Amino acid sequence: MTNALKLWFAAAMTGFMLMMAPVVQAQAISEPDAATRTDLYARIKVAGFATPVDIRQSGMKTRVDLTAGGVPQSYIADREKGVLISLTATGQNRLALVFPLDRTEGILPLPLDLSILARQSTLKVVGASLVSGHPCRLMEFSGYLNQSGMVCASSDNIILQMTQKGRRDALFEVLELSAARQDPKWFRTPPDYQVAVVPGIGGASGDTGLIEQPQPPGVIAGPKKP
C-alpha cells in the first residue's frame, strides 16, 4: 500500500474520513441537491492532527488540505466524475494518485452537513451555544457509526462542532467558516504533477484534465524536468 493510501486510511480510522452506510433517516433535515449546494471554506481543528485541516466544497467536489508528518497532503473527492485524487508535494517531487470513488456520498470528509448526520442517526435538540462566534443549535446524536455524542449546527445546517460521548475534547471544531464561492482551480491538479491512475478506474485513466490544481499552501513549484 502506498504512503498516500496509508494516510488516507489512517485518517479514516481516526474518524476524519468517514464511511457512510445507508440507514433510515431518523429526523427530516432538508438537504440541498448537488447543483445548488453552497460553496464553502472551513478551517477545522481535528482531534489527532497537530495543525488545522482546510476543507473546500463546491457542488459534488470536496477538497481537503492537511499536514501529516510535516508533509502537505491534499485530497480531492469528485463524486460527479467518480474519482478521488491524492496530492503529495515533497521538494521537487509532486505526485497525484487517482483512485476510483463511488459517485454517491460513500467517502466524505468530516460530516459538515447536518443532513448527512441525520440520515445516520437520531437527533434531539437540547439547547443553543456558540462555536468560534457562530450561534448554533446544540443536539444529542445517537446511532451514527454506532456512536453517540453532541453536535452544534448552524442555522443553515452546517455542523460546527462534534464531540463523541466519553470524550472531553471535540472530534472536530470549525475555527473559520466562509460561504464564499470557491475557485474551480482548487479542484484540479497542475501539469507538473506526475499522475498515477489506479487500474479499474475506467475512463478516468490518462485523462489528466481531471486533475489540474494549484500548489498546496507554502509549496513553491520548481521548473518541470524533461
mmCIF file of C-alpha atoms in Angstrom:
data_model
loop_
_atom_site.group_PDB
_atom_site.id
_atom_site.type_symbol
_atom_site.label_atom_id
_atom_site.label_comp_id
_atom_site.label_asym_id
_atom_site.label_seq_id
_atom_site.Cartn_x
_atom_site.Cartn_y
_atom_site.Cartn_z
ATOM 1 C CA MET A 1 0.000 0.000 0.000
ATOM 2 C CA THR A 2 1.337 3.449 -0.894
ATOM 3 C CA ASN A 3 2.096 6.042 1.778
ATOM 4 C CA ALA A 4 -0.705 8.213 0.401
ATOM 5 C CA LEU A 5 -3.194 5.380 0.796
ATOM 6 C CA LYS A 6 -1.912 4.649 4.296
ATOM 7 C CA LEU A 7 -2.505 8.288 5.242
ATOM 8 C CA TRP A 8 -5.966 8.145 3.718
ATOM 9 C CA PHE A 9 -6.986 5.019 5.615
ATOM 10 C CA ALA A 10 -5.305 6.218 8.806
ATOM 11 C CA ALA A 11 -7.468 9.312 8.620
ATOM 12 C CA ALA A 12 -10.487 7.096 8.110
ATOM 13 C CA MET A 13 -9.677 5.091 11.229
ATOM 14 C CA THR A 14 -9.404 8.233 13.371
ATOM 15 C CA GLY A 15 -12.817 9.383 12.269
ATOM 16 C CA PHE A 16 -11.617 12.009 9.820
ATOM 17 C CA MET A 17 -12.716 10.245 6.631
ATOM 18 C CA LEU A 18 -15.961 8.532 7.498
ATOM 19 C CA MET A 19 -17.546 5.584 5.701
ATOM 20 C CA MET A 20 -21.264 6.088 5.178
ATOM 21 C CA ALA A 21 -23.849 3.255 5.048
ATOM 22 C CA PRO A 22 -27.494 3.950 4.110
ATOM 23 C CA VAL A 23 -29.928 3.695 7.048
ATOM 24 C CA VAL A 24 -33.400 5.015 7.751
ATOM 25 C CA GLN A 25 -33.346 8.762 8.404
ATOM 26 C CA ALA A 26 -34.470 9.417 11.962
ATOM 27 C CA GLN A 27 -35.155 13.126 11.565
ATOM 28 C CA ALA A 28 -36.131 15.021 8.419
ATOM 29 C CA ILE A 29 -33.448 17.609 7.627
ATOM 30 C CA SER A 30 -33.615 19.197 4.205
ATOM 31 C CA GLU A 31 -30.549 18.605 2.033
ATOM 32 C CA PRO A 32 -29.682 20.756 -0.994
ATOM 33 C CA ASP A 33 -29.153 18.873 -4.223
ATOM 34 C CA ALA A 34 -25.677 18.764 -5.747
ATOM 35 C CA ALA A 35 -26.403 21.506 -8.259
ATOM 36 C CA THR A 36 -27.456 24.064 -5.628
ATOM 37 C CA ARG A 37 -25.094 23.305 -2.746
ATOM 38 C CA THR A 38 -23.492 26.397 -1.305
ATOM 39 C CA ASP A 39 -19.761 26.689 -1.842
ATOM 40 C CA LEU A 40 -17.894 26.854 1.418
ATOM 41 C CA TYR A 41 -14.462 27.009 3.007
ATOM 42 C CA ALA A 42 -13.814 25.804 6.546
ATOM 43 C CA ARG A 43 -10.683 25.642 8.680
ATOM 44 C CA ILE A 44 -11.150 22.900 11.227
ATOM 45 C CA LYS A 45 -9.372 21.702 14.337
ATOM 46 C CA VAL A 46 -9.418 17.893 14.175
ATOM 47 C CA ALA A 47 -8.523 15.528 17.005
ATOM 48 C CA GLY A 48 -5.230 13.787 16.270
ATOM 49 C CA PHE A 49 -3.927 16.457 13.876
ATOM 50 C CA ALA A 50 -1.302 18.961 15.051
ATOM 51 C CA THR A 51 -2.400 21.658 12.592
ATOM 52 C CA PRO A 52 -5.869 22.679 11.352
ATOM 53 C CA VAL A 53 -7.399 20.981 8.324
ATOM 54 C CA ASP A 54 -8.774 23.060 5.433
ATOM 55 C CA ILE A 55 -11.906 21.900 3.615
ATOM 56 C CA ARG A 56 -13.343 23.427 0.450
ATOM 57 C CA GLN A 57 -16.604 22.307 -1.071
ATOM 58 C CA SER A 58 -18.315 23.123 -4.349
ATOM 59 C CA GLY A 59 -21.200 21.031 -5.626
ATOM 60 C CA MET A 60 -20.080 17.402 -5.847
ATOM 61 C CA LYS A 61 -16.435 18.317 -5.256
ATOM 62 C CA THR A 62 -14.647 18.426 -1.908
ATOM 63 C CA ARG A 63 -11.004 19.290 -1.269
ATOM 64 C CA VAL A 64 -9.175 18.526 1.983
ATOM 65 C CA ASP A 65 -5.753 20.017 2.794
ATOM 66 C CA LEU A 66 -3.802 18.736 5.781
ATOM 67 C CA THR A 67 -0.249 18.275 7.009
ATOM 68 C CA ALA A 68 0.868 14.843 8.217
ATOM 69 C CA GLY A 69 4.415 14.191 9.367
ATOM 70 C CA GLY A 70 5.411 17.635 8.103
ATOM 71 C CA VAL A 71 4.283 16.757 4.558
ATOM 72 C CA PRO A 72 1.406 18.713 2.945
ATOM 73 C CA GLN A 73 -1.320 16.373 1.725
ATOM 74 C CA SER A 74 -4.321 17.269 -0.427
ATOM 75 C CA TYR A 75 -7.301 15.090 -1.272
ATOM 76 C CA ILE A 76 -9.997 15.849 -3.833
ATOM 77 C CA ALA A 77 -13.204 13.847 -3.918
ATOM 78 C CA ASP A 78 -15.130 14.426 -7.139
ATOM 79 C CA ARG A 79 -18.245 12.286 -6.860
ATOM 80 C CA GLU A 80 -19.605 13.503 -10.190
ATOM 81 C CA LYS A 81 -16.597 12.040 -12.038
ATOM 82 C CA GLY A 82 -16.139 9.203 -9.578
ATOM 83 C CA VAL A 83 -12.512 9.929 -8.691
ATOM 84 C CA LEU A 84 -10.510 10.523 -5.550
ATOM 85 C CA ILE A 85 -7.229 12.365 -6.093
ATOM 86 C CA SER A 86 -4.378 12.320 -3.577
ATOM 87 C CA LEU A 87 -1.746 15.048 -3.998
ATOM 88 C CA THR A 88 1.655 14.950 -2.315
ATOM 89 C CA ALA A 89 4.410 17.550 -2.732
ATOM 90 C CA THR A 90 7.846 16.989 -1.170
ATOM 91 C CA GLY A 91 10.681 19.117 -2.501
ATOM 92 C CA GLN A 92 10.663 18.804 -6.286
ATOM 93 C CA ASN A 93 8.581 15.618 -6.193
ATOM 94 C CA ARG A 94 4.904 16.065 -6.957
ATOM 95 C CA LEU A 95 2.655 13.042 -7.193
ATOM 96 C CA ALA A 96 -1.062 12.799 -7.996
ATOM 97 C CA LEU A 97 -2.620 9.393 -7.313
ATOM 98 C CA VAL A 98 -6.077 8.847 -8.802
ATOM 99 C CA PHE A 99 -8.403 6.295 -7.204
ATOM 100 C CA PRO A 100 -11.952 5.209 -8.062
ATOM 101 C CA LEU A 101 -14.669 6.784 -5.908
ATOM 102 C CA ASP A 102 -18.336 5.931 -5.673
ATOM 103 C CA ARG A 103 -20.476 8.725 -7.098
ATOM 104 C CA THR A 104 -22.700 8.580 -4.028
ATOM 105 C CA GLU A 105 -21.569 10.040 -0.721
ATOM 106 C CA GLY A 106 -19.648 6.887 0.125
ATOM 107 C CA ILE A 107 -16.497 8.538 1.439
ATOM 108 C CA LEU A 108 -16.747 12.014 2.868
ATOM 109 C CA PRO A 109 -14.662 14.368 4.932
ATOM 110 C CA LEU A 110 -15.932 15.405 8.340
ATOM 111 C CA PRO A 111 -19.740 15.363 8.321
ATOM 112 C CA LEU A 112 -20.226 19.112 7.983
ATOM 113 C CA ASP A 113 -23.757 18.770 6.548
ATOM 114 C CA LEU A 114 -26.305 18.080 9.257
ATOM 115 C CA SER A 115 -28.377 16.172 6.693
ATOM 116 C CA ILE A 116 -25.581 13.573 6.446
ATOM 117 C CA LEU A 117 -25.652 13.006 10.188
ATOM 118 C CA ALA A 118 -29.476 12.973 10.240
ATOM 119 C CA ARG A 119 -29.546 10.115 7.726
ATOM 120 C CA GLN A 120 -27.344 8.039 10.005
ATOM 121 C CA SER A 121 -28.642 8.797 13.490
ATOM 122 C CA THR A 122 -31.307 10.124 15.827
ATOM 123 C CA LEU A 123 -31.031 13.827 16.672
ATOM 124 C CA LYS A 124 -32.517 15.730 19.599
ATOM 125 C CA VAL A 125 -32.178 19.488 20.111
ATOM 126 C CA VAL A 126 -31.148 20.187 23.724
ATOM 127 C CA GLY A 127 -30.103 23.841 23.683
ATOM 128 C CA ALA A 128 -28.008 26.508 21.986
ATOM 129 C CA SER A 129 -24.358 27.534 22.011
ATOM 130 C CA LEU A 130 -21.608 29.434 20.203
ATOM 131 C CA VAL A 131 -18.685 27.958 18.236
ATOM 132 C CA SER A 132 -15.996 30.402 17.084
ATOM 133 C CA GLY A 133 -18.519 33.202 17.360
ATOM 134 C CA HIS A 134 -21.192 31.411 15.306
ATOM 135 C CA PRO A 135 -24.522 30.651 17.031
ATOM 136 C CA CYS A 136 -25.607 27.026 16.745
ATOM 137 C CA ARG A 137 -28.205 24.516 17.909
ATOM 138 C CA LEU A 138 -26.859 22.004 20.409
ATOM 139 C CA MET A 139 -28.061 18.462 19.667
ATOM 140 C CA GLU A 140 -27.609 14.987 21.012
ATOM 141 C CA PHE A 141 -26.978 12.299 18.383
ATOM 142 C CA SER A 142 -27.028 8.526 18.676
ATOM 143 C CA GLY A 143 -26.562 5.661 16.251
ATOM 144 C CA TYR A 144 -24.016 7.363 13.994
ATOM 145 C CA LEU A 145 -21.393 4.688 13.196
ATOM 146 C CA ASN A 146 -22.551 3.068 16.437
ATOM 147 C CA GLN A 147 -21.501 6.195 18.313
ATOM 148 C CA SER A 148 -23.330 8.884 20.265
ATOM 149 C CA GLY A 149 -22.463 12.366 21.456
ATOM 150 C CA MET A 150 -23.165 16.047 20.857
ATOM 151 C CA VAL A 151 -23.083 18.315 17.814
ATOM 152 C CA CYS A 152 -23.689 22.018 17.374
ATOM 153 C CA ALA A 153 -25.147 23.064 13.991
ATOM 154 C CA SER A 154 -25.647 26.499 12.449
ATOM 155 C CA SER A 155 -28.992 27.779 11.154
ATOM 156 C CA ASP A 156 -28.052 26.631 7.643
ATOM 157 C CA ASN A 157 -27.348 23.071 8.887
ATOM 158 C CA ILE A 158 -23.546 23.183 8.963
ATOM 159 C CA ILE A 159 -22.070 21.207 11.858
ATOM 160 C CA LEU A 160 -19.620 23.461 13.678
ATOM 161 C CA GLN A 161 -18.585 21.039 16.417
ATOM 162 C CA MET A 162 -18.859 17.309 17.067
ATOM 163 C CA THR A 163 -17.974 15.532 20.316
ATOM 164 C CA GLN A 164 -18.276 11.791 20.898
ATOM 165 C CA LYS A 165 -19.732 10.565 24.165
ATOM 166 C CA GLY A 166 -16.995 9.876 26.685
ATOM 167 C CA ARG A 167 -14.517 12.296 25.078
ATOM 168 C CA ARG A 168 -13.542 15.562 26.716
ATOM 169 C CA ASP A 169 -12.228 17.189 23.551
ATOM 170 C CA ALA A 170 -14.232 17.681 20.388
ATOM 171 C CA LEU A 171 -13.691 15.269 17.483
ATOM 172 C CA PHE A 172 -13.672 18.385 15.337
ATOM 173 C CA GLU A 173 -14.419 22.088 15.694
ATOM 174 C CA VAL A 174 -14.781 24.679 12.945
ATOM 175 C CA LEU A 175 -12.381 27.587 13.537
ATOM 176 C CA GLU A 176 -13.207 29.588 10.397
ATOM 177 C CA LEU A 177 -16.171 29.378 8.056
ATOM 178 C CA SER A 178 -16.975 31.181 4.805
ATOM 179 C CA ALA A 179 -19.699 30.602 2.223
ATOM 180 C CA ALA A 180 -17.676 32.393 -0.484
ATOM 181 C CA ARG A 181 -17.574 30.875 -3.966
ATOM 182 C CA GLN A 182 -14.625 28.509 -4.392
ATOM 183 C CA ASP A 183 -12.383 28.880 -7.434
ATOM 184 C CA PRO A 184 -12.638 25.752 -9.666
ATOM 185 C CA LYS A 185 -8.809 25.579 -9.731
ATOM 186 C CA TRP A 186 -8.846 24.228 -6.175
ATOM 187 C CA PHE A 187 -10.333 21.009 -7.520
ATOM 188 C CA ARG A 188 -7.759 20.363 -10.254
ATOM 189 C CA THR A 189 -4.099 19.333 -10.341
ATOM 190 C CA PRO A 190 -1.286 21.325 -12.013
ATOM 191 C CA PRO A 191 0.545 19.839 -15.002
ATOM 192 C CA ASP A 192 3.852 19.469 -13.120
ATOM 193 C CA TYR A 193 2.420 16.630 -11.012
ATOM 194 C CA GLN A 194 3.269 13.081 -12.017
ATOM 195 C CA VAL A 195 -0.036 11.245 -12.391
ATOM 196 C CA ALA A 196 -0.568 7.606 -11.439
ATOM 197 C CA VAL A 197 -4.012 6.099 -12.061
ATOM 198 C CA VAL A 198 -5.136 3.037 -10.132
ATOM 199 C CA PRO A 199 -6.276 0.253 -12.543
ATOM 200 C CA GLY A 200 -10.004 -0.186 -12.832
ATOM 201 C CA ILE A 201 -10.924 3.474 -12.852
ATOM 202 C CA GLY A 202 -12.124 3.172 -16.436
ATOM 203 C CA GLY A 203 -12.463 6.343 -18.476
ATOM 204 C CA ALA A 204 -10.506 8.402 -15.956
ATOM 205 C CA SER A 205 -7.233 6.714 -16.910
ATOM 206 C CA GLY A 206 -4.947 9.041 -18.790
ATOM 207 C CA ASP A 207 -7.345 11.976 -18.520
ATOM 208 C CA THR A 208 -5.066 14.481 -16.817
ATOM 209 C CA GLY A 209 -7.644 17.200 -17.436
ATOM 210 C CA LEU A 210 -9.486 15.843 -14.417
ATOM 211 C CA ILE A 211 -6.681 16.745 -12.077
ATOM 212 C CA GLU A 212 -5.296 20.196 -12.758
ATOM 213 C CA GLN A 213 -4.835 22.027 -9.493
ATOM 214 C CA PRO A 214 -2.865 24.760 -7.652
ATOM 215 C CA GLN A 215 0.042 24.000 -5.360
ATOM 216 C CA PRO A 216 -0.679 23.293 -1.679
ATOM 217 C CA PRO A 217 -0.035 26.356 0.530
ATOM 218 C CA GLY A 218 3.623 27.016 1.258
ATOM 219 C CA VAL A 219 4.932 24.847 -1.548
ATOM 220 C CA ILE A 220 6.881 26.552 -4.359
ATOM 221 C CA ALA A 221 6.865 24.703 -7.653
ATOM 222 C CA GLY A 222 10.193 24.268 -9.414
ATOM 223 C CA PRO A 223 10.724 24.019 -13.179
ATOM 224 C CA LYS A 224 9.349 20.876 -14.751
ATOM 225 C CA LYS A 225 12.085 18.402 -15.566
ATOM 226 C CA PRO A 226 12.233 16.966 -19.088
#
